[in-house]
Short mmCIF file of C-alpha atoms and ligand atoms in Angstrom, two decimals:
data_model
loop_
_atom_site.label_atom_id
_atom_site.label_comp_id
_atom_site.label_asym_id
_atom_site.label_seq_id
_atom_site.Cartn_x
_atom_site.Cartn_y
_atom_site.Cartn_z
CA UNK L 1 183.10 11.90 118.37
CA UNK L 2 186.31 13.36 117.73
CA UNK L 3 188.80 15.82 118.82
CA UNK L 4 190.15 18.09 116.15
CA UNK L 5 193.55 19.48 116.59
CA UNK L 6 194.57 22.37 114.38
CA UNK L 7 198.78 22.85 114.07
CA UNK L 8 198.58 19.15 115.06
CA UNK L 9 202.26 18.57 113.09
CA UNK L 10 203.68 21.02 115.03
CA UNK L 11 206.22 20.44 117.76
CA UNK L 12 203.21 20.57 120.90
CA UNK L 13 200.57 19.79 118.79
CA UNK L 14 202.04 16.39 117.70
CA UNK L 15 202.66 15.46 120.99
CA UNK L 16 199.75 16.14 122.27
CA UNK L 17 198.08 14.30 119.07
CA UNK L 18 199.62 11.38 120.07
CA UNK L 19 199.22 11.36 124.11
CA UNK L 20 195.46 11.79 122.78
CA UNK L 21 195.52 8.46 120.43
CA UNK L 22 197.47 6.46 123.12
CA UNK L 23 194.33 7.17 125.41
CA UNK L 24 192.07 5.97 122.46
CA UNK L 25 190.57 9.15 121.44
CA UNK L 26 189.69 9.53 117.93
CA UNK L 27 191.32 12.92 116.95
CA UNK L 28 192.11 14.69 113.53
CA UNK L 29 194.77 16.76 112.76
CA UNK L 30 194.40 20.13 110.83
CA UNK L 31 198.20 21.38 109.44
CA UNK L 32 198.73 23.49 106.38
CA UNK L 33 202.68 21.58 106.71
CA UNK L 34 203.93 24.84 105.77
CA UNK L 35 206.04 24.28 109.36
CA UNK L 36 204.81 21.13 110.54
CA UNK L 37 205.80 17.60 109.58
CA UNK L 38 203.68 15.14 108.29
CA UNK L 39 206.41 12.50 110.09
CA UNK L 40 205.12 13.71 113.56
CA UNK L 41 202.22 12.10 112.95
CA UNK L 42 202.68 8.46 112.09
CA UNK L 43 199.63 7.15 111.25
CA UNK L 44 197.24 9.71 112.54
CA UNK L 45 194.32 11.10 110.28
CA UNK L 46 195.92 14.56 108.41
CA UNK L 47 193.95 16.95 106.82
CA UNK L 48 196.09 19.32 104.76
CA UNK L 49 194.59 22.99 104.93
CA UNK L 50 194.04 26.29 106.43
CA UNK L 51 191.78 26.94 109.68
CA UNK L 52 191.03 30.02 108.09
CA UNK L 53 189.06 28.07 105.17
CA UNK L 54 185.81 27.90 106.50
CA UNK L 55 184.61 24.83 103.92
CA UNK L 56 187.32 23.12 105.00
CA UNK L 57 186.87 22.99 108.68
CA UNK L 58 182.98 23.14 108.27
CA UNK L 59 183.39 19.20 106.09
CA UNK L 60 186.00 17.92 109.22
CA UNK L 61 184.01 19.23 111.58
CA UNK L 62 180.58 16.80 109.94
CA UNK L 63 183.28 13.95 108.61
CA UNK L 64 184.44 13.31 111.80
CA UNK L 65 181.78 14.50 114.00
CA UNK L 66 184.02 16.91 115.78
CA UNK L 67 182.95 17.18 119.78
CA UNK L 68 185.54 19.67 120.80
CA UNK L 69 189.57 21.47 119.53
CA UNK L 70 192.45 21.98 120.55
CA UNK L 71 193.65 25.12 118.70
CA UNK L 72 197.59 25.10 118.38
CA UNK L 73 198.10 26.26 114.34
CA UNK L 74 199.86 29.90 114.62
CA UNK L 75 202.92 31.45 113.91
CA UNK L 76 205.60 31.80 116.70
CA UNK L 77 208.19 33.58 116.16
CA UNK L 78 208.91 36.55 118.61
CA UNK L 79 211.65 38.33 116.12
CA UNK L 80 209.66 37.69 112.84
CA UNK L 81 206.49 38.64 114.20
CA UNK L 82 208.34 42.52 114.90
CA UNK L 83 209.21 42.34 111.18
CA UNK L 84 205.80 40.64 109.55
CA UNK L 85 203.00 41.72 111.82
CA UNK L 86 200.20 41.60 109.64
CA UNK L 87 201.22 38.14 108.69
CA UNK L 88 200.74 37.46 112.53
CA UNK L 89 197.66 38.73 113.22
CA UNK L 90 196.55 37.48 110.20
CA UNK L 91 197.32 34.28 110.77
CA UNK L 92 197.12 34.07 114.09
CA UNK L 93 194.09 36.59 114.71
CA UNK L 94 191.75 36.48 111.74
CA UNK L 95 192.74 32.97 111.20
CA UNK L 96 191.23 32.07 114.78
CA UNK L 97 187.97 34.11 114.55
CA UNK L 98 187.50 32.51 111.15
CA UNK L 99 188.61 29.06 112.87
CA UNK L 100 185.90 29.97 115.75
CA UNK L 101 183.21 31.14 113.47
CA UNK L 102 182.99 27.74 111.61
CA UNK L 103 183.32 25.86 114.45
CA UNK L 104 180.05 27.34 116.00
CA UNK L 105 178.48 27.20 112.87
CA UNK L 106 178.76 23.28 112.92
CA UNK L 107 178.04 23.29 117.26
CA UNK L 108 181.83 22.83 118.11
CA UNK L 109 181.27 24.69 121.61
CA UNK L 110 184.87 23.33 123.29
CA UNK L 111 187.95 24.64 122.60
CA UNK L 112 191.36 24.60 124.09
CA UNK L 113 193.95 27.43 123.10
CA UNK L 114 197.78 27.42 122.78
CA UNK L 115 198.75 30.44 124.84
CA UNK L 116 201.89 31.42 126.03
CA UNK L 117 203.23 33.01 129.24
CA UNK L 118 204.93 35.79 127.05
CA UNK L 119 201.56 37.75 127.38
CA UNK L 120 202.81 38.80 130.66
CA UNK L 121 205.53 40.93 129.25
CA UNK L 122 208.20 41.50 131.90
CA UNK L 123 206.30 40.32 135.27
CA UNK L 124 206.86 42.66 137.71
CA UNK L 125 207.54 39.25 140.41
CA UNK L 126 207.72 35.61 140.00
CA UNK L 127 206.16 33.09 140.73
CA UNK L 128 203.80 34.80 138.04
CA UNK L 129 200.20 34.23 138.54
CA UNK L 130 197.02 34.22 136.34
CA UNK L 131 196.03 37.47 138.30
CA UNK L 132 199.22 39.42 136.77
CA UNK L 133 199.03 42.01 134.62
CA UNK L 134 198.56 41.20 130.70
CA UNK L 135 201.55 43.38 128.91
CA UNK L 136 202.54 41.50 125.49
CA UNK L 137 206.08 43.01 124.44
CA UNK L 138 206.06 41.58 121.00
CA UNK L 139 203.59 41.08 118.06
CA UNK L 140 203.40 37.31 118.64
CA UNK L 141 202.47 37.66 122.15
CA UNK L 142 199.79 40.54 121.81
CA UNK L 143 198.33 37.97 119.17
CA UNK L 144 197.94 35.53 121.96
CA UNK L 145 196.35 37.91 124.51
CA UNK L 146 193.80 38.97 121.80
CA UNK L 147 192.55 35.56 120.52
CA UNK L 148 192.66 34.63 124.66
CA UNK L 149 190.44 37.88 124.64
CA UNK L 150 188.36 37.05 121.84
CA UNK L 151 187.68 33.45 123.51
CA UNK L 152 186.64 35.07 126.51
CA UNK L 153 184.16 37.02 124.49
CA UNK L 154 182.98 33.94 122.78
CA UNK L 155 181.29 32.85 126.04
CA UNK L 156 177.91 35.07 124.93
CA UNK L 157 178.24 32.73 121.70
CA UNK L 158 178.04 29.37 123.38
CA UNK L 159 181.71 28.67 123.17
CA UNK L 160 183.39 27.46 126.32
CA UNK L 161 187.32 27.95 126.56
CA UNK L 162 190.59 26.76 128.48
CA UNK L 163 193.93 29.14 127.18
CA UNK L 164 197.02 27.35 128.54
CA UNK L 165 199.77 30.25 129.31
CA UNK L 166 202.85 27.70 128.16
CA UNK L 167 206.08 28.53 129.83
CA UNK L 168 209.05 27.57 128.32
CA UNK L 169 208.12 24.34 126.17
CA UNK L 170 210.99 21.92 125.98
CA UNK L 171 212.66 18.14 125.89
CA UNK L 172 211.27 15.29 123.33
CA UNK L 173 208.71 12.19 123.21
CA UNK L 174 210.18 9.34 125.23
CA UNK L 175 210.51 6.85 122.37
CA UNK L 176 213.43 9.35 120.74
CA UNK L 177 210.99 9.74 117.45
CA UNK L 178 209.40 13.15 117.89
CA UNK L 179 210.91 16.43 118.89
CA UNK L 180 211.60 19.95 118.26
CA UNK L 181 213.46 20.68 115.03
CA UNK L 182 216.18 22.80 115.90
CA UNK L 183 216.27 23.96 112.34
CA UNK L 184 212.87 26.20 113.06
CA UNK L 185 213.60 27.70 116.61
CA UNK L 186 216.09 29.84 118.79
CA UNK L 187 214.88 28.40 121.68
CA UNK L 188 217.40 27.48 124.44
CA UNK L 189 217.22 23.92 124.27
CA UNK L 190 217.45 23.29 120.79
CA UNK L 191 219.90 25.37 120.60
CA UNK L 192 222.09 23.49 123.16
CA UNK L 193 221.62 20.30 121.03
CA UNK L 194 222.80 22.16 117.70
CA UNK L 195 226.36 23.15 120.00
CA UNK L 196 226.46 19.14 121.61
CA UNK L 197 225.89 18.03 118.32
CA UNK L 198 227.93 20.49 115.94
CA UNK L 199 225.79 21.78 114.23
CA UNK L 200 226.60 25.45 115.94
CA UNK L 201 230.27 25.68 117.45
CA UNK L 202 229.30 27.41 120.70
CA UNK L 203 226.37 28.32 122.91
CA UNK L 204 225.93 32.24 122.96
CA UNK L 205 224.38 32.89 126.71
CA UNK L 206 222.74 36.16 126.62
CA UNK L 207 224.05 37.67 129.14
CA UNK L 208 225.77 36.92 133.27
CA UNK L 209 225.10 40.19 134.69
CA UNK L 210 221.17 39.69 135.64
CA UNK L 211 219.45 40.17 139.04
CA UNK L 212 219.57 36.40 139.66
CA UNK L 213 221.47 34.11 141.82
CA UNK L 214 224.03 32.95 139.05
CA UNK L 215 223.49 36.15 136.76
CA UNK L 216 221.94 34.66 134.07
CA UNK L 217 218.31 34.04 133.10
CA UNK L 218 215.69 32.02 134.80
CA UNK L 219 212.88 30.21 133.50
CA UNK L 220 210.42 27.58 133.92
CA UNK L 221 211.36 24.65 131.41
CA UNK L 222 208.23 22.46 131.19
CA UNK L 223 208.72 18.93 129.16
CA UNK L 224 206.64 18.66 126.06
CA UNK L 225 205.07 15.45 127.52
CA UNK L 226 203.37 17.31 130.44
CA UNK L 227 202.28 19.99 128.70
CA UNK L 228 200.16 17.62 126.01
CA UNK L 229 198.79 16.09 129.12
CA UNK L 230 197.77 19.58 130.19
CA UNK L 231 195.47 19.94 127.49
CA UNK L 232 193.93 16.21 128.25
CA UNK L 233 192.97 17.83 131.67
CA UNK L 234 191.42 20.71 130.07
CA UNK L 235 189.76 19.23 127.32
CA UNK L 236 188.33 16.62 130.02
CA UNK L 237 187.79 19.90 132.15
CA UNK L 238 185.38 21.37 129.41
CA UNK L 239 183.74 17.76 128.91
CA UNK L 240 182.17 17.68 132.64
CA UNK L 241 181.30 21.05 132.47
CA UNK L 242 184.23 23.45 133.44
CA UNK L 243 183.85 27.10 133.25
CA UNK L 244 185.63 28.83 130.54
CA UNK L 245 189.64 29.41 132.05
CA UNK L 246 192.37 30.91 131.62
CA UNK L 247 195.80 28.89 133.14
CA UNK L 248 199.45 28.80 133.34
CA UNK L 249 201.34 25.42 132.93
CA UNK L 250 205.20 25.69 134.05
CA UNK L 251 206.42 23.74 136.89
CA UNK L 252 206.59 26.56 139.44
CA UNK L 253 210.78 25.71 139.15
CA UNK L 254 212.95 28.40 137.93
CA UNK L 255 216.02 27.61 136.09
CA UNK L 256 219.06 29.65 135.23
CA UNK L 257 220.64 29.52 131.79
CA UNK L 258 223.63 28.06 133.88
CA UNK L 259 221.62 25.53 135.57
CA UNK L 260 220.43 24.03 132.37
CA UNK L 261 224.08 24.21 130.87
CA UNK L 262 225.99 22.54 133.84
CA UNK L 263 221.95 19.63 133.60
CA UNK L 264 223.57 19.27 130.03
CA UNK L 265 226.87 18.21 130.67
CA UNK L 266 225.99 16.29 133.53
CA UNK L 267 223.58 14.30 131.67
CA UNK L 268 225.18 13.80 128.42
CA UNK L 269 228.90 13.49 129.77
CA UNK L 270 229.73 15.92 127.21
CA UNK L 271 231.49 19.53 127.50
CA UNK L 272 229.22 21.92 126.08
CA UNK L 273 231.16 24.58 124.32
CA UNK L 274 229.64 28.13 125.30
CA UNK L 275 230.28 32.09 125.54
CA UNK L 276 229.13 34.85 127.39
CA UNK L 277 227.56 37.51 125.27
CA UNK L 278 225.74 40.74 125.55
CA UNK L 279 221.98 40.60 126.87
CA UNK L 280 218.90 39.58 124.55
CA UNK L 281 216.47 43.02 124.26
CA UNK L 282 213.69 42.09 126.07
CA UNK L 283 214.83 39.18 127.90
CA UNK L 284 213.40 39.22 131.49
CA UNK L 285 215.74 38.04 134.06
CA UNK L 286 213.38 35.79 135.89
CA UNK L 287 210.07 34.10 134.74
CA UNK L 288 208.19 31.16 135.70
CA UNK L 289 204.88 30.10 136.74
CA UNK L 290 202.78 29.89 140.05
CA UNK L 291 200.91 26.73 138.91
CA UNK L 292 198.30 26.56 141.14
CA UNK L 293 196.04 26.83 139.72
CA UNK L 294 196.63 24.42 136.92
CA UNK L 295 196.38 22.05 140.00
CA UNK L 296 193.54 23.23 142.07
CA UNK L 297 191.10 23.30 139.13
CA UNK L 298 192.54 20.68 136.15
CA UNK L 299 194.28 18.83 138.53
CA UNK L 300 197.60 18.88 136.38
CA UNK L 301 201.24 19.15 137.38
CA UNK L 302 204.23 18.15 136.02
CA UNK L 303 205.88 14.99 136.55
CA UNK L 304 208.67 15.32 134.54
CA UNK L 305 212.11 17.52 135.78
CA UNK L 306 214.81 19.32 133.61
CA UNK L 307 217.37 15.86 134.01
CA UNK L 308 214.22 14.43 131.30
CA UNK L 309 213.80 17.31 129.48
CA UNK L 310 217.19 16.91 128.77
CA UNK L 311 217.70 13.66 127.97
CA UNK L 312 214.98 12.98 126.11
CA UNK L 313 215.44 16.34 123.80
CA UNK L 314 219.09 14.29 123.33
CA UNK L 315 217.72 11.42 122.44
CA UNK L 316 215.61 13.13 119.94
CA UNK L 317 218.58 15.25 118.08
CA UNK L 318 220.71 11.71 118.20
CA UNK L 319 218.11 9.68 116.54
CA UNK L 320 217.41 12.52 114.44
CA UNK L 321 220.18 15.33 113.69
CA UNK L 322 218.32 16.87 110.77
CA UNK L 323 215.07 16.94 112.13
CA UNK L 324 211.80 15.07 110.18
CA UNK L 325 212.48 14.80 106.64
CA UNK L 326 210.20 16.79 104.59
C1 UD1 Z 1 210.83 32.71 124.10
C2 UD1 Z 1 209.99 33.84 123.59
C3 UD1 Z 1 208.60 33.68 124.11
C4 UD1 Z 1 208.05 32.31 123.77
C5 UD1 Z 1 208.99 31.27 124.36
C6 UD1 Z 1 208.56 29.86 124.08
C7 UD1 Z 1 211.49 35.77 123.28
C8 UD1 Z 1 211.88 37.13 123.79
N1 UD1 Z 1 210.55 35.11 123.99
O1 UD1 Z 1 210.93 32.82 125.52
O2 UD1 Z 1 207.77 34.67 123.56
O3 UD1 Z 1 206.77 32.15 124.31
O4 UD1 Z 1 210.26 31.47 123.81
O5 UD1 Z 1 208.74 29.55 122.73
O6 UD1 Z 1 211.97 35.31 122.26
N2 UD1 Z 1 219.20 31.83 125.74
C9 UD1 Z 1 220.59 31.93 125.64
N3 UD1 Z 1 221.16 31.58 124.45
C10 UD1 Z 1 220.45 31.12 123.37
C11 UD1 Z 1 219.04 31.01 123.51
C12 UD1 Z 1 218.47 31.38 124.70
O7 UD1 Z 1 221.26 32.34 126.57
O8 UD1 Z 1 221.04 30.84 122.32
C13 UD1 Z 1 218.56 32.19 127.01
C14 UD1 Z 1 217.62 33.37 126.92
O9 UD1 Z 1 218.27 34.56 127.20
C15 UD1 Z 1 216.58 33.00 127.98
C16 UD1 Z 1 216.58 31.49 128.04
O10 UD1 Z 1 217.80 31.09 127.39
O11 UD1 Z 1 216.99 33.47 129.21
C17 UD1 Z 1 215.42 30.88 127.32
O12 UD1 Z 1 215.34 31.46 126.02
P1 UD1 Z 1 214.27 30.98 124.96
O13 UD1 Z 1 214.32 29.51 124.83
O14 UD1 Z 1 214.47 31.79 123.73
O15 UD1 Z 1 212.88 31.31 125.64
P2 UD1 Z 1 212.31 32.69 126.21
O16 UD1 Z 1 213.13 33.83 125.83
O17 UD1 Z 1 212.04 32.49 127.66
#
């Protein structure tokens, strides 16, 4: 039996592909490769294709005698989904229901979903809870909240769900040979790693003047490692029995922009060259999770703190400053 993991080239999705294999699951990736990496991978089984092609998930699904998924493959981009939104809901959407349809069609009834916290908009406090209110304030995030709601519908169908809320996904595997490439995000701590290693001449932080103790932004940085283990627990959650879920994983930590930057130099013994600019639209000054409960029910937290996210995200861009080759 074996656990089918759609995006599975992608930055989480490889991770978690592999935390799965070390554990001696038998689990089969899913990537189209049109922005994952084949070299994330190793040698785990690849399937090259589209969730939305129903033949093709219906002959994994009986090949490898799929038991349950872990659905990462989506576009997520928050400034390209404001510019292509029907390629976002189409991929992410229509692709899912299509993904979902198949998978019932061939008894798949277990599925675990790659949400993100930014369905909560601007929270009105943090710690944010499950309980908050669901306010996506760009196409990528209303695409999460509606597959999360189209899961929960699901449930008359037979299909049990978890949807992880990710906070801010970031740092690298420990053995230095799987990461982020910085070449496909904006994302804070990629971006730090193009300044340290030259590849940008200076960190732009988006503004000093917030609501928050230093005046820059807060959020909860949660290392890529802990987050694949996250959807161990909830795949292992659906196994026994769980209830379908919806559940934030962050590390209940907040962490300033400045925080992070001063974590940099401290761990790298390098000056990292940086500027104050305007404010980001959009950019909430302070997010991150109440995670418990993440704890209570799937018995997850994190056991890895921003000094590793750091370092290991280092390691990473070292080993590899252009990313996987394609
Ligand atoms: C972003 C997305 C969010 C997505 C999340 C994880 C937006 C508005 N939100 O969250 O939907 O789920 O990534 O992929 O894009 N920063 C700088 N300089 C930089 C880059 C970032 O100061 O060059 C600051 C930002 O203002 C923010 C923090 O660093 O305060 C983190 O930014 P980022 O990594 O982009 O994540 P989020 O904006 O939290």
């Amino acid at each position: 039996m074996t656990i089918l993991i759609t995006g599975g080239a992608g930055y989480i999705g490889s991770h978690t592909a592999r935390l799965l294999t070390e554990l001696g699951r038998d689990v089969v990736v899913l990537d189209t490769l049109e922005r994952g990496y084949r070299d994330a991978l190793n040698d785990i089984d690849l399937v090259v294709g589209d969730i939305a092609d129903q033949r093709t998930v219906g002959k994994v699904c009986r090949k490898y005698r799929v038991e349950s998924v872990i659905h990462f493959a989506a576009y997520k981009a928050v400034g390209e989904s404001m510019t292509e939104p029907l390629r976002y809901y189409q991929n992410n959407v229509a692709a899912s229901i299509s993904l979902v349809e198949s998978l019932l069609e061939n008894e798949v009834t277990r599925i675990v979903f790659s949400s993100s916290a930014a369905v909560y908009g601007t929270p009105d406090t943090a710690p944010v809870n499950e309980d908050a209110p669901v306010r996506p304030e760009s196409v990528y995030a209303q695409t999460k909240a509606d597959v999360e709601r189209f899961l929960g519908a699901s449930d008359a169908a037979g299909l049990t769900s978890v949807c992880l809320r990710y906070f801010n996904a970031a740092g690298a595997h420990e053995s230095g040979d799987m990461g982020e490439d910085w070449s496909a995000t904006e994302n804070l701590v990629p971006v730090v790693m193009k300044v340290l290693f030259g590849a940008q001449t200076s960190l732009e932080v988006f503004g000093d003047d917030y609501p928050t103790a230093d005046g820059s932004c807060v959020r909860d940085y949660v290392h890529v490692s802990d987050l694949a283990d996250a959807h161990v627990k909830a795949l292992d959650y659906l196994a026994s029995g769980g209830k379908s879920l919806i559940c934030n994983v962050g590390t209940g930590q907040g962490t300033s922009v400045k925080q992070l930057m001063a974590m940099t130099e401290s761990v790298t013994g390098r000056a990292l060259p940086h500027h104050i600019t305007g404010r980001r639209a959009g950019d909430p000054a302070a997010v991150f999770a109440d995670p418990t409960l993440m704890r209570a029910v799937l018995g997850w937290r994190a056991t890895r703190d921003l000094r590793e996210i750091i370092s290991s995200a280092y390691r990473w861009h070292e080993r590899h400053p252009d990313g996987y080759d394609r």
